[in-house]
Coordinates of C-alpha atoms in Angstrom, one line a residue:
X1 CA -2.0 -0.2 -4.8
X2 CA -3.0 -3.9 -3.9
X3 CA -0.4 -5.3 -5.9
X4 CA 2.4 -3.6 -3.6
X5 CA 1.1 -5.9 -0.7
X6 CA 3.7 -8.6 -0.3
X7 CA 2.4 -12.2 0.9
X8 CA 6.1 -13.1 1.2
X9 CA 9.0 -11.9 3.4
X10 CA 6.9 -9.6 5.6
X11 CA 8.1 -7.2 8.5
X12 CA 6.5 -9.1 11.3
X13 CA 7.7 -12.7 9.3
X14 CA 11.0 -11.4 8.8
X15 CA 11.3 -10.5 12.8
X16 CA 10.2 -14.0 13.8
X17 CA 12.5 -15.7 11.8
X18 CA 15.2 -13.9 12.8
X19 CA 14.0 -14.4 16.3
X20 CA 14.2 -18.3 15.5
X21 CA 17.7 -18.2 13.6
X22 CA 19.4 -16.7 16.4
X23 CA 17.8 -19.1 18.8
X24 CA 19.4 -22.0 16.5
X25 CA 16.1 -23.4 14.7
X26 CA 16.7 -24.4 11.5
X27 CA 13.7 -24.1 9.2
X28 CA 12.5 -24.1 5.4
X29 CA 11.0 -21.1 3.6
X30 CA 7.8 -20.8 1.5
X31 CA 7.6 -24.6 0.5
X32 CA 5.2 -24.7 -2.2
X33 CA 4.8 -28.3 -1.7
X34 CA 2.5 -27.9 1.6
X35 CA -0.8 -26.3 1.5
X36 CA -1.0 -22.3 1.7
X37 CA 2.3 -22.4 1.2
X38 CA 3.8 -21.9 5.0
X39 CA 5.4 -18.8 5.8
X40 CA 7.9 -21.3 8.1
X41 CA 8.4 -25.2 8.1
X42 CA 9.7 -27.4 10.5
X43 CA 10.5 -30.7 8.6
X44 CA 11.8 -32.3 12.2
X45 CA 9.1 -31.0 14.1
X46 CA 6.1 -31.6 11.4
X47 CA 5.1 -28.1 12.3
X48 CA 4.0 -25.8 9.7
X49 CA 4.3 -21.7 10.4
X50 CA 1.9 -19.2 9.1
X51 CA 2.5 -15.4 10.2
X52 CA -1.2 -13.7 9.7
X53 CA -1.5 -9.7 9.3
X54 CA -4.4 -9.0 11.4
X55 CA -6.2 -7.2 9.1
X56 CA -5.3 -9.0 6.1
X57 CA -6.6 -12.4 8.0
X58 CA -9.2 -11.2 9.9
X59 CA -8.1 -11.3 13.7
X60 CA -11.4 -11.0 15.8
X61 CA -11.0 -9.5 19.0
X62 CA -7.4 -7.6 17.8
X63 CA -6.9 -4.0 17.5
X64 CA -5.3 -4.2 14.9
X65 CA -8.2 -5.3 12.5
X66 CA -10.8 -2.8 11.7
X67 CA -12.9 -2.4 8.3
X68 CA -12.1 0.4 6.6
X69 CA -15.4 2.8 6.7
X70 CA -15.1 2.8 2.5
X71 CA -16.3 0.1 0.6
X72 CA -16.9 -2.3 3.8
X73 CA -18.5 -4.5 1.7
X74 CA -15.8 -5.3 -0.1
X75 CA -13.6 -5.9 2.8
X76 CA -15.3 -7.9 4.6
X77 CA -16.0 -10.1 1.9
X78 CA -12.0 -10.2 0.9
X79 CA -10.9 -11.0 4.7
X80 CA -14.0 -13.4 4.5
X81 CA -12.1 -15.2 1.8
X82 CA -9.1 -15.2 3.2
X83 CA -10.4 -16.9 6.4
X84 CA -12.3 -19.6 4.2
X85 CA -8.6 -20.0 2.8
X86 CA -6.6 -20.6 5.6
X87 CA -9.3 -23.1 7.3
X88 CA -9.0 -24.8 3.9
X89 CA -5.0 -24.6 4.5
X90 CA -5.2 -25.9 7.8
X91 CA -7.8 -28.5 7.9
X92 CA -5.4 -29.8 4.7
X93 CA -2.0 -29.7 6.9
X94 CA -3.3 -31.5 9.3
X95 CA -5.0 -34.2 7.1
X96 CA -1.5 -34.7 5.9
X97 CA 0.0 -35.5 9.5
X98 CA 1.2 -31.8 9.7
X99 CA 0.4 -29.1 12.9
X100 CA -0.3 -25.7 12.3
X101 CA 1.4 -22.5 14.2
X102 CA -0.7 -18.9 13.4
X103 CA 1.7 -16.4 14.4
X104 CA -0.6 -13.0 14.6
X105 CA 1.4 -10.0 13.6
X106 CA -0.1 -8.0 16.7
X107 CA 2.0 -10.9 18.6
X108 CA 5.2 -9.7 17.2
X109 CA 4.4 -6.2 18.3
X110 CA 3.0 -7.1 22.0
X111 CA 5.6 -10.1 22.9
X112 CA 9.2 -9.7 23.2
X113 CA 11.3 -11.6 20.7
X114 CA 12.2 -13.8 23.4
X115 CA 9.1 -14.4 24.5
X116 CA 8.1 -15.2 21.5
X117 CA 10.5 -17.8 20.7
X118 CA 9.5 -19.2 23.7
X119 CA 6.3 -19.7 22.9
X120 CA 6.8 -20.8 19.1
X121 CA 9.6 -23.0 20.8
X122 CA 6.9 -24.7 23.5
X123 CA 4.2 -24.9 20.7
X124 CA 6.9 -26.8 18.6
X125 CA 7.7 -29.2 21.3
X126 CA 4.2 -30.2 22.2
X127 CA 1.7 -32.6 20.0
X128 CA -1.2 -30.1 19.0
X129 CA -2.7 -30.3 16.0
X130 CA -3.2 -26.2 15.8
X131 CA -2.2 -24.0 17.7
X132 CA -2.2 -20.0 17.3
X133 CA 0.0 -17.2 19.3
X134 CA -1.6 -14.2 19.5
X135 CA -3.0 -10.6 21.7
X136 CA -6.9 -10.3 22.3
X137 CA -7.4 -6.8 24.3
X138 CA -4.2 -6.3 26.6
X139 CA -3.8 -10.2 26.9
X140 CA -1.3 -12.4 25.0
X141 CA -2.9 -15.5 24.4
X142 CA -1.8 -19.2 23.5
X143 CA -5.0 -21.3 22.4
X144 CA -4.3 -24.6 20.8
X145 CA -7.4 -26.7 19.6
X146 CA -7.6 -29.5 17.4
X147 CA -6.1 -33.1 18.2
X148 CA -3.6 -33.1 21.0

């Protein structure tokens, strides 16, 4: 069953870049060559783009992620590993000059595709280091952290 779970080329991925295509940003796919291997990448902008399933990634605070009553054990410690993995990720990126955009999948349900672009498109144009676009409770949120 696990092995049907794509990494790659998800729904809520495939809706943000098309949001950004049709805007007119230009971007590179899956480079292998960066850390994690970025879901989106913005060679101009420096800006490497991840696009997290909240449950698969852990999103605290989203309704979207709830452990499964069976074998909690093992979830927790699987989205535990995945967490430890993208810090890893990240705090690589941006030892290598790169910043970091998390793109939560509950944001691509919650936000507009406009809005959205928007906000990727603002996140892009600033100078934090990380910075993450996503819903907590009713409220879309925008943190960045890191250098800025």
């Amino acid at each position: 069953m696990m092995a049907r779970i794509r990494s790659a080329n998800t729904g809520p991925e495939m809706l943000v870049r098309k949001g950004l295509h049709e805007a007119g940003f230009r971007f590179r796919l899956h480079v292998r060559e960066l850390s994690g291997t970025p879901d989106i990448v913005f060679p101009k902008f420096r800006c490497a783009v991840f696009v997290h399933g909240c449950f698969w990634h852990g999103h605290l605070g989203c309704k979207y992620y709830r452990l499964p009553k069976t074998r909690s054990e093992f979830w927790a410690s699987k989205v535990e590993n995945n967490r430890a993995r993208d810090q890893r990720n990240i705090h690589s990126l941006v030892e290598t000059g790169w910043r970091v955009l998390i793109v939560w999948e509950c944001a691509t349900k919650a936000i507009s595709l406009d809005g959205l672009v928007r906000a990727i498109s603002e996140v892009l144009q600033g100078t934090n280091s990380i910075s993450e676009i996503g819903t907590v409770g009713s409220r879309t949120t925008i943190e960045h952290t890191g250098i800025s």
